[in-house]
Amino acid sequence: MGHTTRFQLTVSAADRPSMERRLDEAHAEAEKQAVETGKYGILVTRHSCERFTVALSDSVPFGMTLERQLWR
């Protein structure tokens, strides 16, 4: 799926409350970066039950967040 920009944060957590808090913080930072550029959306990718990446992506429309899962 598309190209991501250089902005990318990795989020890892062993429990759900920590995961949700860290994802919220990463998403807030990504939103700030997206607004500065005015042209990227946010792509949140789940790599495992404990690891995610939050990145700006030119394949996601500005102002939107898309979630995808890359594990089974």
A tleap script that builds the chain and sets N, CA, C and O, in Angstrom:
source leaprc.protein.ff14SB
mol = sequence {
  NMET GLY HIE THR THR ARG PHE GLN LEU THR
  VAL SER ALA ALA ASP ARG PRO SER MET GLU
  ARG ARG LEU ASP GLU ALA HIE ALA GLU ALA
  GLU LYS GLN ALA VAL GLU THR GLY LYS TYR
  GLY ILE LEU VAL THR ARG HIE SER CYS GLU
  ARG PHE THR VAL ALA LEU SER ASP SER VAL
  PRO PHE GLY MET THR LEU GLU ARG GLN LEU
  TRP CARG
}
set mol.1.N position { 0.828 -1.180 0.000 }
set mol.1.CA position { 0.000 0.000 0.000 }
set mol.1.C position { 0.866 1.234 0.000 }
set mol.1.O position { 1.462 1.542 1.032 }
set mol.2.N position { 0.965 1.923 -1.043 }
set mol.2.CA position { 1.509 3.270 -1.137 }
set mol.2.C position { 2.836 3.517 -0.458 }
set mol.2.O position { 3.491 2.601 0.040 }
set mol.3.N position { 3.197 4.739 -0.453 }
set mol.3.CA position { 4.465 5.195 0.047 }
set mol.3.C position { 4.263 5.966 1.335 }
set mol.3.O position { 3.367 6.805 1.423 }
set mol.4.N position { 5.087 5.691 2.336 }
set mol.4.CA position { 5.034 6.483 3.555 }
set mol.4.C position { 6.162 7.499 3.518 }
set mol.4.O position { 7.159 7.305 2.822 }
set mol.5.N position { 6.006 8.577 4.263 }
set mol.5.CA position { 7.033 9.600 4.326 }
set mol.5.C position { 8.064 9.202 5.376 }
set mol.5.O position { 8.002 8.103 5.927 }
set mol.6.N position { 8.987 10.073 5.644 }
set mol.6.CA position { 10.016 9.786 6.633 }
set mol.6.C position { 9.482 9.776 8.053 }
set mol.6.O position { 10.136 9.240 8.947 }
set mol.7.N position { 8.311 10.354 8.285 }
set mol.7.CA position { 7.744 10.358 9.640 }
set mol.7.C position { 7.129 9.002 9.932 }
set mol.7.O position { 6.179 8.586 9.269 }
set mol.8.N position { 7.671 8.318 10.922 }
set mol.8.CA position { 7.140 7.024 11.331 }
set mol.8.C position { 7.518 6.774 12.783 }
set mol.8.O position { 8.672 6.947 13.173 }
set mol.9.N position { 6.551 6.372 13.567 }
set mol.9.CA position { 6.786 6.013 14.960 }
set mol.9.C position { 6.416 4.552 15.160 }
set mol.9.O position { 5.427 4.076 14.603 }
set mol.10.N position { 7.201 3.846 15.947 }
set mol.10.CA position { 6.897 2.469 16.300 }
set mol.10.C position { 6.357 2.453 17.719 }
set mol.10.O position { 6.923 3.073 18.619 }
set mol.11.N position { 5.266 1.744 17.906 }
set mol.11.CA position { 4.611 1.651 19.213 }
set mol.11.C position { 4.614 0.196 19.632 }
set mol.11.O position { 4.169 -0.679 18.889 }
set mol.12.N position { 5.124 -0.059 20.843 }
set mol.12.CA position { 5.113 -1.408 21.411 }
set mol.12.C position { 4.570 -1.337 22.824 }
set mol.12.O position { 4.862 -0.401 23.569 }
set mol.13.N position { 3.784 -2.324 23.183 }
set mol.13.CA position { 3.238 -2.378 24.544 }
set mol.13.C position { 2.799 -3.801 24.850 }
set mol.13.O position { 2.349 -4.531 23.967 }
set mol.14.N position { 2.934 -4.180 26.109 }
set mol.14.CA position { 2.582 -5.535 26.519 }
set mol.14.C position { 1.145 -5.642 27.032 }
set mol.14.O position { 0.607 -6.742 27.153 }
set mol.15.N position { 0.521 -4.491 27.335 }
set mol.15.CA position { -0.857 -4.543 27.832 }
set mol.15.C position { -1.712 -3.521 27.090 }
set mol.15.O position { -1.205 -2.539 26.547 }
set mol.16.N position { -3.002 -3.769 27.077 }
set mol.16.CA position { -3.921 -2.947 26.292 }
set mol.16.C position { -3.962 -1.480 26.719 }
set mol.16.O position { -3.927 -0.609 25.850 }
set mol.17.N position { -4.035 -1.162 28.013 }
set mol.17.CA position { -4.064 0.259 28.390 }
set mol.17.C position { -2.826 1.018 27.912 }
set mol.17.O position { -2.941 2.141 27.420 }
set mol.18.N position { -1.661 0.422 28.050 }
set mol.18.CA position { -0.428 1.064 27.576 }
set mol.18.C position { -0.449 1.212 26.064 }
set mol.18.O position { -0.051 2.250 25.534 }
set mol.19.N position { -0.913 0.174 25.360 }
set mol.19.CA position { -0.977 0.211 23.908 }
set mol.19.C position { -1.883 1.352 23.452 }
set mol.19.O position { -1.505 2.132 22.578 }
set mol.20.N position { -3.071 1.454 24.034 }
set mol.20.CA position { -4.004 2.505 23.631 }
set mol.20.C position { -3.435 3.890 23.899 }
set mol.20.O position { -3.554 4.781 23.058 }
set mol.21.N position { -2.817 4.082 25.063 }
set mol.21.CA position { -2.222 5.376 25.399 }
set mol.21.C position { -1.095 5.736 24.428 }
set mol.21.O position { -1.034 6.861 23.931 }
set mol.22.N position { -0.218 4.791 24.164 }
set mol.22.CA position { 0.909 5.057 23.261 }
set mol.22.C position { 0.444 5.294 21.821 }
set mol.22.O position { 0.993 6.143 21.118 }
set mol.23.N position { -0.569 4.538 21.389 }
set mol.23.CA position { -1.112 4.768 20.048 }
set mol.23.C position { -1.763 6.145 19.945 }
set mol.23.O position { -1.608 6.831 18.935 }
set mol.24.N position { -2.490 6.549 20.983 }
set mol.24.CA position { -3.093 7.885 20.990 }
set mol.24.C position { -2.021 8.971 20.906 }
set mol.24.O position { -2.174 9.943 20.166 }
set mol.25.N position { -0.937 8.805 21.664 }
set mol.25.CA position { 0.160 9.777 21.640 }
set mol.25.C position { 0.831 9.824 20.266 }
set mol.25.O position { 1.119 10.902 19.746 }
set mol.26.N position { 1.077 8.650 19.686 }
set mol.26.CA position { 1.708 8.596 18.362 }
set mol.26.C position { 0.796 9.200 17.299 }
set mol.26.O position { 1.266 9.909 16.409 }
set mol.27.N position { -0.505 8.925 17.387 }
set mol.27.CA position { -1.453 9.478 16.421 }
set mol.27.C position { -1.513 10.998 16.544 }
set mol.27.O position { -1.575 11.699 15.534 }
set mol.28.N position { -1.494 11.510 17.766 }
set mol.28.CA position { -1.516 12.964 17.970 }
set mol.28.C position { -0.278 13.616 17.346 }
set mol.28.O position { -0.379 14.672 16.721 }
set mol.29.N position { 0.872 12.996 17.514 }
set mol.29.CA position { 2.098 13.534 16.911 }
set mol.29.C position { 2.022 13.461 15.389 }
set mol.29.O position { 2.437 14.395 14.703 }
set mol.30.N position { 1.497 12.362 14.857 }
set mol.30.CA position { 1.354 12.226 13.406 }
set mol.30.C position { 0.392 13.278 12.864 }
set mol.30.O position { 0.633 13.844 11.797 }
set mol.31.N position { -0.695 13.545 13.584 }
set mol.31.CA position { -1.647 14.580 13.161 }
set mol.31.C position { -0.976 15.939 13.085 }
set mol.31.O position { -1.199 16.702 12.145 }
set mol.32.N position { -0.154 16.234 14.077 }
set mol.32.CA position { 0.565 17.506 14.089 }
set mol.32.C position { 1.464 17.617 12.855 }
set mol.32.O position { 1.496 18.657 12.198 }
set mol.33.N position { 2.182 16.560 12.548 }
set mol.33.CA position { 3.065 16.548 11.385 }
set mol.33.C position { 2.264 16.651 10.087 }
set mol.33.O position { 2.671 17.353 9.161 }
set mol.34.N position { 1.125 15.951 10.016 }
set mol.34.CA position { 0.293 15.970 8.814 }
set mol.34.C position { -0.245 17.367 8.544 }
set mol.34.O position { -0.267 17.814 7.398 }
set mol.35.N position { -0.677 18.058 9.593 }
set mol.35.CA position { -1.210 19.408 9.435 }
set mol.35.C position { -0.118 20.354 8.924 }
set mol.35.O position { -0.390 21.242 8.117 }
set mol.36.N position { 1.109 20.162 9.394 }
set mol.36.CA position { 2.223 20.992 8.927 }
set mol.36.C position { 2.461 20.823 7.428 }
set mol.36.O position { 2.769 21.793 6.735 }
set mol.37.N position { 2.322 19.599 6.928 }
set mol.37.CA position { 2.567 19.368 5.505 }
set mol.37.C position { 1.331 19.684 4.671 }
set mol.37.O position { 1.441 20.184 3.552 }
set mol.38.N position { 0.154 19.389 5.220 }
set mol.38.CA position { -1.093 19.627 4.512 }
set mol.38.C position { -1.351 18.693 3.347 }
set mol.38.O position { -2.201 18.975 2.502 }
set mol.39.N position { -0.616 17.565 3.288 }
set mol.39.CA position { -0.834 16.677 2.143 }
set mol.39.C position { -0.778 15.183 2.437 }
set mol.39.O position { -0.954 14.381 1.519 }
set mol.40.N position { -0.543 14.786 3.667 }
set mol.40.CA position { -0.457 13.356 3.975 }
set mol.40.C position { -1.537 12.936 4.957 }
set mol.40.O position { -1.931 13.708 5.831 }
set mol.41.N position { -2.012 11.708 4.807 }
set mol.41.CA position { -2.881 11.102 5.795 }
set mol.41.C position { -2.034 10.244 6.719 }
set mol.41.O position { -0.809 10.205 6.606 }
set mol.42.N position { -2.701 9.561 7.628 }
set mol.42.CA position { -2.000 8.756 8.636 }
set mol.42.C position { -2.321 7.283 8.409 }
set mol.42.O position { -3.480 6.900 8.253 }
set mol.43.N position { -1.284 6.476 8.393 }
set mol.43.CA position { -1.420 5.036 8.224 }
set mol.43.C position { -0.942 4.347 9.498 }
set mol.43.O position { 0.223 4.463 9.877 }
set mol.44.N position { -1.856 3.627 10.157 }
set mol.44.CA position { -1.524 2.863 11.361 }
set mol.44.C position { -1.492 1.391 10.957 }
set mol.44.O position { -2.486 0.850 10.472 }
set mol.45.N position { -0.345 0.755 11.161 }
set mol.45.CA position { -0.170 -0.640 10.747 }
set mol.45.C position { 0.103 -1.504 11.970 }
set mol.45.O position { 0.990 -1.213 12.772 }
set mol.46.N position { -0.676 -2.571 12.093 }
set mol.46.CA position { -0.462 -3.537 13.181 }
set mol.46.C position { 0.418 -4.656 12.652 }
set mol.46.O position { 0.058 -5.350 11.701 }
set mol.47.N position { 1.580 -4.822 13.279 }
set mol.47.CA position { 2.535 -5.847 12.859 }
set mol.47.C position { 2.430 -7.113 13.704 }
set mol.47.O position { 2.770 -8.203 13.242 }
set mol.48.N position { 1.963 -6.970 14.931 }
set mol.48.CA position { 1.757 -8.103 15.837 }
set mol.48.C position { 0.790 -7.634 16.916 }
set mol.48.O position { 0.308 -6.502 16.881 }
set mol.49.N position { 0.513 -8.507 17.866 }
set mol.49.CA position { -0.413 -8.089 18.919 }
set mol.49.C position { 0.191 -7.028 19.822 }
set mol.49.O position { -0.527 -6.394 20.595 }
set mol.50.N position { 1.505 -6.825 19.737 }
set mol.50.CA position { 2.172 -5.862 20.607 }
set mol.50.C position { 2.900 -4.738 19.865 }
set mol.50.O position { 3.437 -3.840 20.513 }
set mol.51.N position { 2.936 -4.758 18.529 }
set mol.51.CA position { 3.738 -3.759 17.802 }
set mol.51.C position { 2.955 -3.140 16.652 }
set mol.51.O position { 2.328 -3.836 15.853 }
set mol.52.N position { 3.010 -1.800 16.591 }
set mol.52.CA position { 2.350 -1.011 15.557 }
set mol.52.C position { 3.324 0.026 15.017 }
set mol.52.O position { 4.299 0.376 15.683 }
set mol.53.N position { 3.059 0.518 13.805 }
set mol.53.CA position { 3.730 1.719 13.323 }
set mol.53.C position { 2.655 2.740 12.971 }
set mol.53.O position { 1.571 2.395 12.501 }
set mol.54.N position { 2.984 3.991 13.209 }
set mol.54.CA position { 2.121 5.118 12.866 }
set mol.54.C position { 2.953 6.005 11.955 }
set mol.54.O position { 4.003 6.502 12.361 }
set mol.55.N position { 2.488 6.208 10.716 }
set mol.55.CA position { 3.286 6.936 9.735 }
set mol.55.C position { 2.411 7.851 8.887 }
set mol.55.O position { 1.213 7.614 8.730 }
set mol.56.N position { 3.019 8.888 8.350 }
set mol.56.CA position { 2.343 9.698 7.339 }
set mol.56.C position { 2.467 8.964 6.014 }
set mol.56.O position { 3.498 8.356 5.730 }
set mol.57.N position { 1.415 9.020 5.203 }
set mol.57.CA position { 1.415 8.286 3.943 }
set mol.57.C position { 0.746 9.098 2.846 }
set mol.57.O position { -0.297 9.716 3.059 }
set mol.58.N position { 1.364 9.087 1.663 }
set mol.58.CA position { 0.746 9.786 0.532 }
set mol.58.C position { -0.356 8.945 -0.104 }
set mol.58.O position { -1.046 9.423 -1.005 }
set mol.59.N position { -0.535 7.709 0.344 }
set mol.59.CA position { -1.627 6.871 -0.172 }
set mol.59.C position { -2.901 7.020 0.663 }
set mol.59.O position { -3.936 6.448 0.323 }
set mol.60.N position { -2.827 7.782 1.745 }
set mol.60.CA position { -3.994 8.066 2.585 }
set mol.60.C position { -4.319 9.542 2.405 }
set mol.60.O position { -3.438 10.387 2.559 }
set mol.61.N position { -5.566 9.869 2.082 }
set mol.61.CA position { -5.920 11.277 1.883 }
set mol.61.C position { -5.680 12.124 3.136 }
set mol.61.O position { -5.876 11.660 4.259 }
set mol.62.N position { -5.258 13.356 2.929 }
set mol.62.CA position { -5.046 14.296 4.028 }
set mol.62.C position { -6.319 14.392 4.872 }
set mol.62.O position { -7.423 14.486 4.337 }
set mol.63.N position { -6.152 14.368 6.184 }
set mol.63.CA position { -7.288 14.463 7.087 }
set mol.63.C position { -7.894 13.128 7.467 }
set mol.63.O position { -8.840 13.082 8.253 }
set mol.64.N position { -7.365 12.035 6.921 }
set mol.64.CA position { -7.910 10.706 7.215 }
set mol.64.C position { -6.851 9.823 7.874 }
set mol.64.O position { -5.650 10.042 7.717 }
set mol.65.N position { -7.324 8.827 8.611 }
set mol.65.CA position { -6.456 7.811 9.187 }
set mol.65.C position { -6.945 6.458 8.686 }
set mol.65.O position { -8.138 6.159 8.741 }
set mol.66.N position { -6.017 5.649 8.200 }
set mol.66.CA position { -6.333 4.311 7.714 }
set mol.66.C position { -5.585 3.307 8.580 }
set mol.66.O position { -4.407 3.493 8.885 }
set mol.67.N position { -6.271 2.253 8.969 }
set mol.67.CA position { -5.656 1.190 9.749 }
set mol.67.C position { -5.526 -0.057 8.883 }
set mol.67.O position { -6.427 -0.384 8.110 }
set mol.68.N position { -4.396 -0.750 9.019 }
set mol.68.CA position { -4.224 -2.025 8.319 }
set mol.68.C position { -3.516 -3.006 9.238 }
set mol.68.O position { -2.864 -2.622 10.209 }
set mol.69.N position { -3.659 -4.257 8.912 }
set mol.69.CA position { -3.082 -5.319 9.720 }
set mol.69.C position { -2.159 -6.159 8.843 }
set mol.69.O position { -2.565 -6.618 7.775 }
set mol.70.N position { -0.922 -6.361 9.288 }
set mol.70.CA position { 0.053 -7.149 8.541 }
set mol.70.C position { 0.478 -8.415 9.285 }
set mol.70.O position { 1.596 -8.895 9.099 }
set mol.71.N position { -0.381 -8.944 10.101 }
set mol.71.CA position { -0.082 -10.205 10.777 }
set mol.71.C position { -1.335 -11.052 10.818 }
set mol.71.O position { -2.442 -10.566 10.586 }
set mol.72.N position { -1.149 -12.300 11.111 }
set mol.72.CA position { -2.290 -13.225 11.116 }
set mol.72.C position { -2.414 -13.926 12.426 }
set mol.72.O position { -3.319 -14.741 12.607 }
savepdb mol mol.pdb
quit
